[in-house]
Every structure is written in C-alpha cells, then in structure tokens.
PDB file of C-alpha atoms in Angstrom:
ATOM      1  CA  MET A   1      87.515  56.269  -6.145  1.00  0.00           C
ATOM      2  CA  PRO A   2      89.329  53.146  -4.917  1.00  0.00           C
ATOM      3  CA  GLN A   3      88.240  49.724  -6.101  1.00  0.00           C
ATOM      4  CA  LYS A   4      86.180  47.902  -3.491  1.00  0.00           C
ATOM      5  CA  PRO A   5      87.689  44.682  -2.170  1.00  0.00           C
ATOM      6  CA  GLN A   6      86.515  41.312  -3.462  1.00  0.00           C
ATOM      7  CA  THR A   7      84.431  39.271  -1.026  1.00  0.00           C
ATOM      8  CA  LEU A   8      85.905  35.786  -0.787  1.00  0.00           C
ATOM      9  CA  GLU A   9      83.565  34.480   1.908  1.00  0.00           C
ATOM     10  CA  ALA A  10      80.818  35.845   4.147  1.00  0.00           C
ATOM     11  CA  LYS A  11      79.170  33.942   6.983  1.00  0.00           C
ATOM     12  CA  ILE A  12      77.061  34.651  10.051  1.00  0.00           C
ATOM     13  CA  VAL A  13      79.125  33.873  13.166  1.00  0.00           C
ATOM     14  CA  ALA A  14      76.727  35.066  15.884  1.00  0.00           C
ATOM     15  CA  LYS A  15      73.104  36.073  16.148  1.00  0.00           C
ATOM     16  CA  SER A  16      70.894  37.373  18.945  1.00  0.00           C
ATOM     17  CA  ARG A  17      67.465  38.923  19.136  1.00  0.00           C
ATOM     18  CA  LEU A  18      68.962  42.323  18.243  1.00  0.00           C
ATOM     19  CA  PHE A  19      72.265  41.683  16.497  1.00  0.00           C
ATOM     20  CA  THR A  20      73.689  39.628  13.660  1.00  0.00           C
ATOM     21  CA  VAL A  21      77.479  39.396  13.390  1.00  0.00           C
ATOM     22  CA  GLU A  22      78.888  38.603   9.963  1.00  0.00           C
ATOM     23  CA  GLN A  23      82.485  37.595   9.282  1.00  0.00           C
ATOM     24  CA  VAL A  24      83.720  38.657   5.851  1.00  0.00           C
ATOM     25  CA  GLN A  25      86.955  37.511   4.178  1.00  0.00           C
ATOM     26  CA  LEU A  26      88.098  40.211   1.730  1.00  0.00           C
ATOM     27  CA  ARG A  27      90.833  40.559  -0.893  1.00  0.00           C
ATOM     28  CA  PHE A  28      91.922  44.105  -1.661  1.00  0.00           C
ATOM     29  CA  SER A  29      93.090  45.275  -5.096  1.00  0.00           C
ATOM     30  CA  ASN A  30      96.747  45.023  -3.955  1.00  0.00           C
ATOM     31  CA  GLY A  31      96.270  41.330  -3.064  1.00  0.00           C
ATOM     32  CA  VAL A  32      96.154  41.763   0.718  1.00  0.00           C
ATOM     33  CA  GLU A  33      93.495  39.651   2.416  1.00  0.00           C
ATOM     34  CA  ARG A  34      91.771  40.546   5.678  1.00  0.00           C
ATOM     35  CA  THR A  35      88.917  39.232   7.781  1.00  0.00           C
ATOM     36  CA  TYR A  36      86.370  41.772   9.006  1.00  0.00           C
ATOM     37  CA  GLU A  37      83.492  41.343  11.438  1.00  0.00           C
ATOM     38  CA  ARG A  38      80.501  43.611  11.271  1.00  0.00           C
ATOM     39  CA  LEU A  39      76.989  44.014  12.624  1.00  0.00           C
ATOM     40  CA  VAL A  40      74.597  43.631   9.719  1.00  0.00           C
ATOM     41  CA  ASN A  41      71.005  44.516   9.061  1.00  0.00           C
ATOM     42  CA  LYS A  42      70.040  42.400   6.072  1.00  0.00           C
ATOM     43  CA  GLY A  43      66.407  43.125   5.392  1.00  0.00           C
ATOM     44  CA  GLN A  44      65.604  43.286   9.101  1.00  0.00           C
ATOM     45  CA  GLY A  45      63.675  46.321  10.228  1.00  0.00           C
ATOM     46  CA  TYR A  46      62.616  49.468   8.451  1.00  0.00           C
ATOM     47  CA  GLY A  47      65.311  51.836   9.646  1.00  0.00           C
ATOM     48  CA  ALA A  48      65.664  54.228  12.530  1.00  0.00           C
ATOM     49  CA  VAL A  49      65.049  57.907  13.149  1.00  0.00           C
ATOM     50  CA  MET A  50      66.517  60.621  15.403  1.00  0.00           C
ATOM     51  CA  VAL A  51      64.555  63.839  16.010  1.00  0.00           C
ATOM     52  CA  VAL A  52      65.893  67.352  16.583  1.00  0.00           C
ATOM     53  CA  ALA A  53      62.721  68.884  18.024  1.00  0.00           C
ATOM     54  CA  MET A  54      62.863  72.657  18.322  1.00  0.00           C
ATOM     55  CA  ARG A  55      60.943  74.020  21.301  1.00  0.00           C
ATOM     56  CA  ASP A  56      61.608  77.550  20.013  1.00  0.00           C
ATOM     57  CA  ALA A  57      64.015  79.182  17.539  1.00  0.00           C
ATOM     58  CA  ARG A  58      67.133  78.244  19.580  1.00  0.00           C
ATOM     59  CA  THR A  59      66.134  75.448  21.950  1.00  0.00           C
ATOM     60  CA  ALA A  60      66.115  71.734  21.117  1.00  0.00           C
ATOM     61  CA  LEU A  61      64.536  69.049  23.271  1.00  0.00           C
ATOM     62  CA  LEU A  62      66.674  66.312  24.804  1.00  0.00           C
ATOM     63  CA  ILE A  63      65.622  63.158  26.593  1.00  0.00           C
ATOM     64  CA  GLU A  64      67.379  61.270  29.373  1.00  0.00           C
ATOM     65  CA  GLU A  65      66.947  57.516  29.544  1.00  0.00           C
ATOM     66  CA  TYR A  66      68.812  54.439  30.689  1.00  0.00           C
ATOM     67  CA  CYS A  67      71.210  53.079  28.044  1.00  0.00           C
ATOM     68  CA  GLY A  68      72.229  49.443  28.325  1.00  0.00           C
ATOM     69  CA  GLY A  69      75.413  49.949  26.298  1.00  0.00           C
ATOM     70  CA  THR A  70      76.890  52.406  28.788  1.00  0.00           C
ATOM     71  CA  ASP A  71      74.974  51.093  31.826  1.00  0.00           C
ATOM     72  CA  ASP A  72      74.056  54.654  32.702  1.00  0.00           C
ATOM     73  CA  TYR A  73      71.435  57.352  32.154  1.00  0.00           C
ATOM     74  CA  GLN A  74      72.300  59.421  29.095  1.00  0.00           C
ATOM     75  CA  LEU A  75      70.989  62.568  27.443  1.00  0.00           C
ATOM     76  CA  SER A  76      70.266  62.295  23.746  1.00  0.00           C
ATOM     77  CA  LEU A  77      67.655  63.161  21.159  1.00  0.00           C
ATOM     78  CA  PRO A  78      64.359  61.293  20.809  1.00  0.00           C
ATOM     79  CA  LYS A  79      64.959  58.309  18.540  1.00  0.00           C
ATOM     80  CA  GLY A  80      63.698  54.871  17.647  1.00  0.00           C
ATOM     81  CA  LEU A  81      62.821  52.372  14.975  1.00  0.00           C
ATOM     82  CA  VAL A  82      60.619  53.002  11.966  1.00  0.00           C
ATOM     83  CA  GLU A  83      57.645  50.651  12.264  1.00  0.00           C
ATOM     84  CA  PRO A  84      56.074  48.704   9.366  1.00  0.00           C
ATOM     85  CA  GLY A  85      53.832  50.975   7.308  1.00  0.00           C
ATOM     86  CA  GLU A  86      55.457  54.202   8.564  1.00  0.00           C
ATOM     87  CA  ASP A  87      57.634  56.579   6.641  1.00  0.00           C
ATOM     88  CA  VAL A  88      60.530  58.362   8.346  1.00  0.00           C
ATOM     89  CA  LEU A  89      58.509  61.495   9.168  1.00  0.00           C
ATOM     90  CA  GLU A  90      55.627  59.532  10.701  1.00  0.00           C
ATOM     91  CA  ALA A  91      58.102  57.526  12.781  1.00  0.00           C
ATOM     92  CA  ALA A  92      59.842  60.722  13.918  1.00  0.00           C
ATOM     93  CA  ASN A  93      56.567  62.256  15.088  1.00  0.00           C
ATOM     94  CA  ARG A  94      55.506  59.060  16.868  1.00  0.00           C
ATOM     95  CA  GLU A  95      58.855  58.697  18.665  1.00  0.00           C
ATOM     96  CA  LEU A  96      58.714  62.376  19.663  1.00  0.00           C
ATOM     97  CA  MET A  97      55.245  61.837  21.177  1.00  0.00           C
ATOM     98  CA  GLU A  98      56.275  58.620  22.939  1.00  0.00           C
ATOM     99  CA  GLU A  99      59.569  59.851  24.363  1.00  0.00           C
ATOM    100  CA  ALA A 100      59.147  63.593  24.871  1.00  0.00           C
ATOM    101  CA  GLY A 101      55.382  64.136  25.037  1.00  0.00           C
ATOM    102  CA  PHE A 102      55.283  66.442  22.002  1.00  0.00           C
ATOM    103  CA  GLY A 103      54.136  66.204  18.403  1.00  0.00           C
ATOM    104  CA  ALA A 104      55.280  68.436  15.553  1.00  0.00           C
ATOM    105  CA  GLU A 105      53.269  70.243  12.906  1.00  0.00           C
ATOM    106  CA  GLN A 106      56.357  70.623  10.695  1.00  0.00           C
ATOM    107  CA  LEU A 107      58.768  67.741  10.011  1.00  0.00           C
ATOM    108  CA  GLU A 108      61.720  67.817   7.627  1.00  0.00           C
ATOM    109  CA  PHE A 109      64.084  64.977   6.719  1.00  0.00           C
ATOM    110  CA  LEU A 110      67.687  66.240   6.802  1.00  0.00           C
ATOM    111  CA  THR A 111      70.130  63.371   6.260  1.00  0.00           C
ATOM    112  CA  HIS A 112      71.262  59.905   7.297  1.00  0.00           C
ATOM    113  CA  LEU A 113      74.075  59.380   9.820  1.00  0.00           C
ATOM    114  CA  SER A 114      75.999  56.232  10.615  1.00  0.00           C
ATOM    115  CA  LEU A 115      77.456  55.408  14.002  1.00  0.00           C
ATOM    116  CA  SER A 116      80.457  53.296  13.146  1.00  0.00           C
ATOM    117  CA  PRO A 117      80.619  52.459   9.430  1.00  0.00           C
ATOM    118  CA  GLY A 118      83.702  50.297   9.935  1.00  0.00           C
ATOM    119  CA  TYR A 119      81.616  47.837  11.965  1.00  0.00           C
ATOM    120  CA  MET A 120      77.930  48.512  11.263  1.00  0.00           C
ATOM    121  CA  SER A 121      75.710  48.904   8.213  1.00  0.00           C
ATOM    122  CA  GLN A 122      72.904  50.679  10.081  1.00  0.00           C
ATOM    123  CA  LYS A 123      72.127  54.343   9.516  1.00  0.00           C
ATOM    124  CA  ILE A 124      69.724  56.678  11.286  1.00  0.00           C
ATOM    125  CA  ALA A 125      67.554  59.321   9.602  1.00  0.00           C
ATOM    126  CA  VAL A 126      67.815  62.804  11.135  1.00  0.00           C
ATOM    127  CA  VAL A 127      64.543  64.762  11.173  1.00  0.00           C
ATOM    128  CA  LEU A 128      64.008  68.399  12.149  1.00  0.00           C
ATOM    129  CA  ALA A 129      60.717  68.887  14.020  1.00  0.00           C
ATOM    130  CA  ARG A 130      59.180  72.322  14.589  1.00  0.00           C
ATOM    131  CA  ASN A 131      55.916  73.914  15.684  1.00  0.00           C
ATOM    132  CA  LEU A 132      55.582  71.556  18.626  1.00  0.00           C
ATOM    133  CA  TYR A 133      52.388  70.815  20.529  1.00  0.00           C
ATOM    134  CA  GLU A 134      51.863  68.718  23.637  1.00  0.00           C
ATOM    135  CA  LYS A 135      50.816  65.145  22.926  1.00  0.00           C
ATOM    136  CA  ARG A 136      51.941  61.962  24.637  1.00  0.00           C
ATOM    137  CA  LEU A 137      51.625  58.468  23.220  1.00  0.00           C
ATOM    138  CA  PRO A 138      52.415  55.328  25.202  1.00  0.00           C
ATOM    139  CA  GLY A 139      55.822  53.934  24.265  1.00  0.00           C
ATOM    140  CA  ASP A 140      57.799  50.800  24.960  1.00  0.00           C
ATOM    141  CA  GLU A 141      60.108  52.393  27.526  1.00  0.00           C
ATOM    142  CA  PRO A 142      60.289  50.580  30.879  1.00  0.00           C
ATOM    143  CA  GLU A 143      60.146  53.833  32.875  1.00  0.00           C
ATOM    144  CA  PRO A 144      59.243  57.492  32.287  1.00  0.00           C
ATOM    145  CA  ILE A 145      61.789  59.457  30.267  1.00  0.00           C
ATOM    146  CA  ARG A 146      63.000  62.791  31.594  1.00  0.00           C
ATOM    147  CA  VAL A 147      62.773  65.668  29.087  1.00  0.00           C
ATOM    148  CA  ASP A 148      65.499  68.330  29.040  1.00  0.00           C
ATOM    149  CA  GLN A 149      66.580  70.963  26.545  1.00  0.00           C
ATOM    150  CA  VAL A 150      69.649  72.656  25.111  1.00  0.00           C
ATOM    151  CA  ASP A 151      70.312  76.020  23.514  1.00  0.00           C
ATOM    152  CA  LEU A 152      71.887  75.445  20.091  1.00  0.00           C
ATOM    153  CA  TYR A 153      74.628  77.908  21.062  1.00  0.00           C
ATOM    154  CA  GLU A 154      75.549  75.895  24.166  1.00  0.00           C
ATOM    155  CA  LEU A 155      76.532  72.637  22.439  1.00  0.00           C
ATOM    156  CA  SER A 156      80.131  72.771  23.694  1.00  0.00           C
ATOM    157  CA  GLU A 157      78.845  72.878  27.263  1.00  0.00           C
ATOM    158  CA  LEU A 158      76.453  70.010  26.528  1.00  0.00           C
ATOM    159  CA  ASN A 159      79.274  67.950  25.042  1.00  0.00           C
ATOM    160  CA  ALA A 160      81.344  68.478  28.213  1.00  0.00           C
ATOM    161  CA  ARG A 161      78.671  66.773  30.343  1.00  0.00           C
ATOM    162  CA  SER A 162      79.428  63.203  31.381  1.00  0.00           C
ATOM    163  CA  ASN A 163      75.847  62.097  30.649  1.00  0.00           C
ATOM    164  CA  PHE A 164      75.932  63.221  26.995  1.00  0.00           C
ATOM    165  CA  THR A 165      78.064  60.941  24.819  1.00  0.00           C
ATOM    166  CA  GLU A 166      75.912  60.233  21.741  1.00  0.00           C
ATOM    167  CA  GLY A 167      78.020  61.347  18.771  1.00  0.00           C
ATOM    168  CA  ARG A 168      75.142  61.169  16.297  1.00  0.00           C
ATOM    169  CA  ALA A 169      73.014  63.427  18.508  1.00  0.00           C
ATOM    170  CA  LEU A 170      75.807  65.993  18.734  1.00  0.00           C
ATOM    171  CA  ALA A 171      76.304  65.896  14.962  1.00  0.00           C
ATOM    172  CA  ALA A 172      72.557  66.316  14.393  1.00  0.00           C
ATOM    173  CA  LEU A 173      72.390  69.330  16.731  1.00  0.00           C
ATOM    174  CA  TYR A 174      75.312  71.052  14.980  1.00  0.00           C
ATOM    175  CA  LEU A 175      73.791  70.217  11.595  1.00  0.00           C
ATOM    176  CA  VAL A 176      70.488  71.829  12.581  1.00  0.00           C
ATOM    177  CA  ARG A 177      72.213  74.887  14.033  1.00  0.00           C
ATOM    178  CA  ASP A 178      74.204  75.414  10.827  1.00  0.00           C
ATOM    179  CA  LEU A 179      71.157  74.826   8.621  1.00  0.00           C
ATOM    180  CA  LEU A 180      68.998  77.296  10.537  1.00  0.00           C
ATOM    181  CA  GLU A 181      71.793  79.889  10.468  1.00  0.00           C
ATOM    182  CA  GLN A 182      72.210  79.444   6.689  1.00  0.00           C
ATOM    183  CA  ARG A 183      68.478  79.943   6.219  1.00  0.00           C
ATOM    184  CA  GLY A 184      68.592  83.106   8.329  1.00  0.00           C
ATOM    185  CA  GLU A 185      66.249  81.560  10.902  1.00  0.00           C
ATOM    186  CA  LEU A 186      68.771  81.539  13.748  1.00  0.00           C
ATOM    187  CA  GLN A 187      71.106  84.200  15.049  1.00  0.00           C
ATOM    188  CA  ARG A 188      73.379  84.438  18.061  1.00  0.00           C
TER     189      ARG A 188
END
C-alpha cells in the first residue's frame, strides 16, 4: 500500500449551512507538493442512508423529487440523514416512510458507498428493506414525492433515462440484484 502524503497545512476556506470546504497542502513521498480542496464532514451529522426497498422479489421502489444540484426532477432511491439517537436501520425505515409511504419489517445493512472520494469525505449507508407495509410519516420535503419502481433486471433501461443519474443508487441496485442472486432469492 502506498504511503499517505504528509499534511503540511489544512484550513477551512469556505463554509455554508450545508458545506465546509477545506484546503489541504500535501507532500507526497516523492517530494511533490499539491494543494487539494475537499468537502469535509468533521463531526457534523450522524451519517446518511440510502434504501433499496423491495416491493416484491424483483421490484425495487424509486422516488422522484426535485434535486437542487441538477435543477431538475430525478429518480433515485429513498435516502436521507441519520438523525441523533437513530441507528442506520432506524433511519432507513423512517426515510422510507417519509419519502415512499412504506415501512419495512426486514432491514439489512449492506455497505457504505462514497460519491466522489477525491473531493468528499461523506459516505452513505446502503440498506436493503423487505417485507414492506404501507405507512407514511411526515417528512421535510417541500412537495409530495412521486413513487415509482424498477425491475432489477431492467437497470440498463433505467440508466438510459435522462431523469436517473444518481450513480450511488445505480450501484446499490446492482449490488442488491447480485446479492439476491447469490443467495438464490432472485432468478431471471
């Protein structure tokens, strides 16, 4: 494994309600120095969760909501922040109820995914939710969220849609499909 670079200096160069930008001056083992900027999450928040909620053996729920980053309505998986006092599974079930109107009797943590590790330290926990039941909780969304679905064997078609661009959601769907196939719980 390569030797991590030495941090020569680190300072906050910008901060907003949601983001903190840190500038880091690094020296690599070969003597080369570089300045990096990254979004950091130093002790702020309790993490985030993304839910692959299975409506049946092959069908996962999707939600469509407005995304400020793309200035458009996008399909993705239910997701959100872990609140104080919650564990990842409790947060996953709450977000599922708030965004999709379903709860899950069975929740399983699968992995953590990062979005852009070259620029961000944040990771999101991926949770598989099964045995769904209808239950809606009020959320913090400014408007109702549309619920959609996808067959796990139609992910290529989903990825071709202009309103589905969330790389972590696509990775989570493929991960769940492969896991369920390996367990013998899913067949074409």
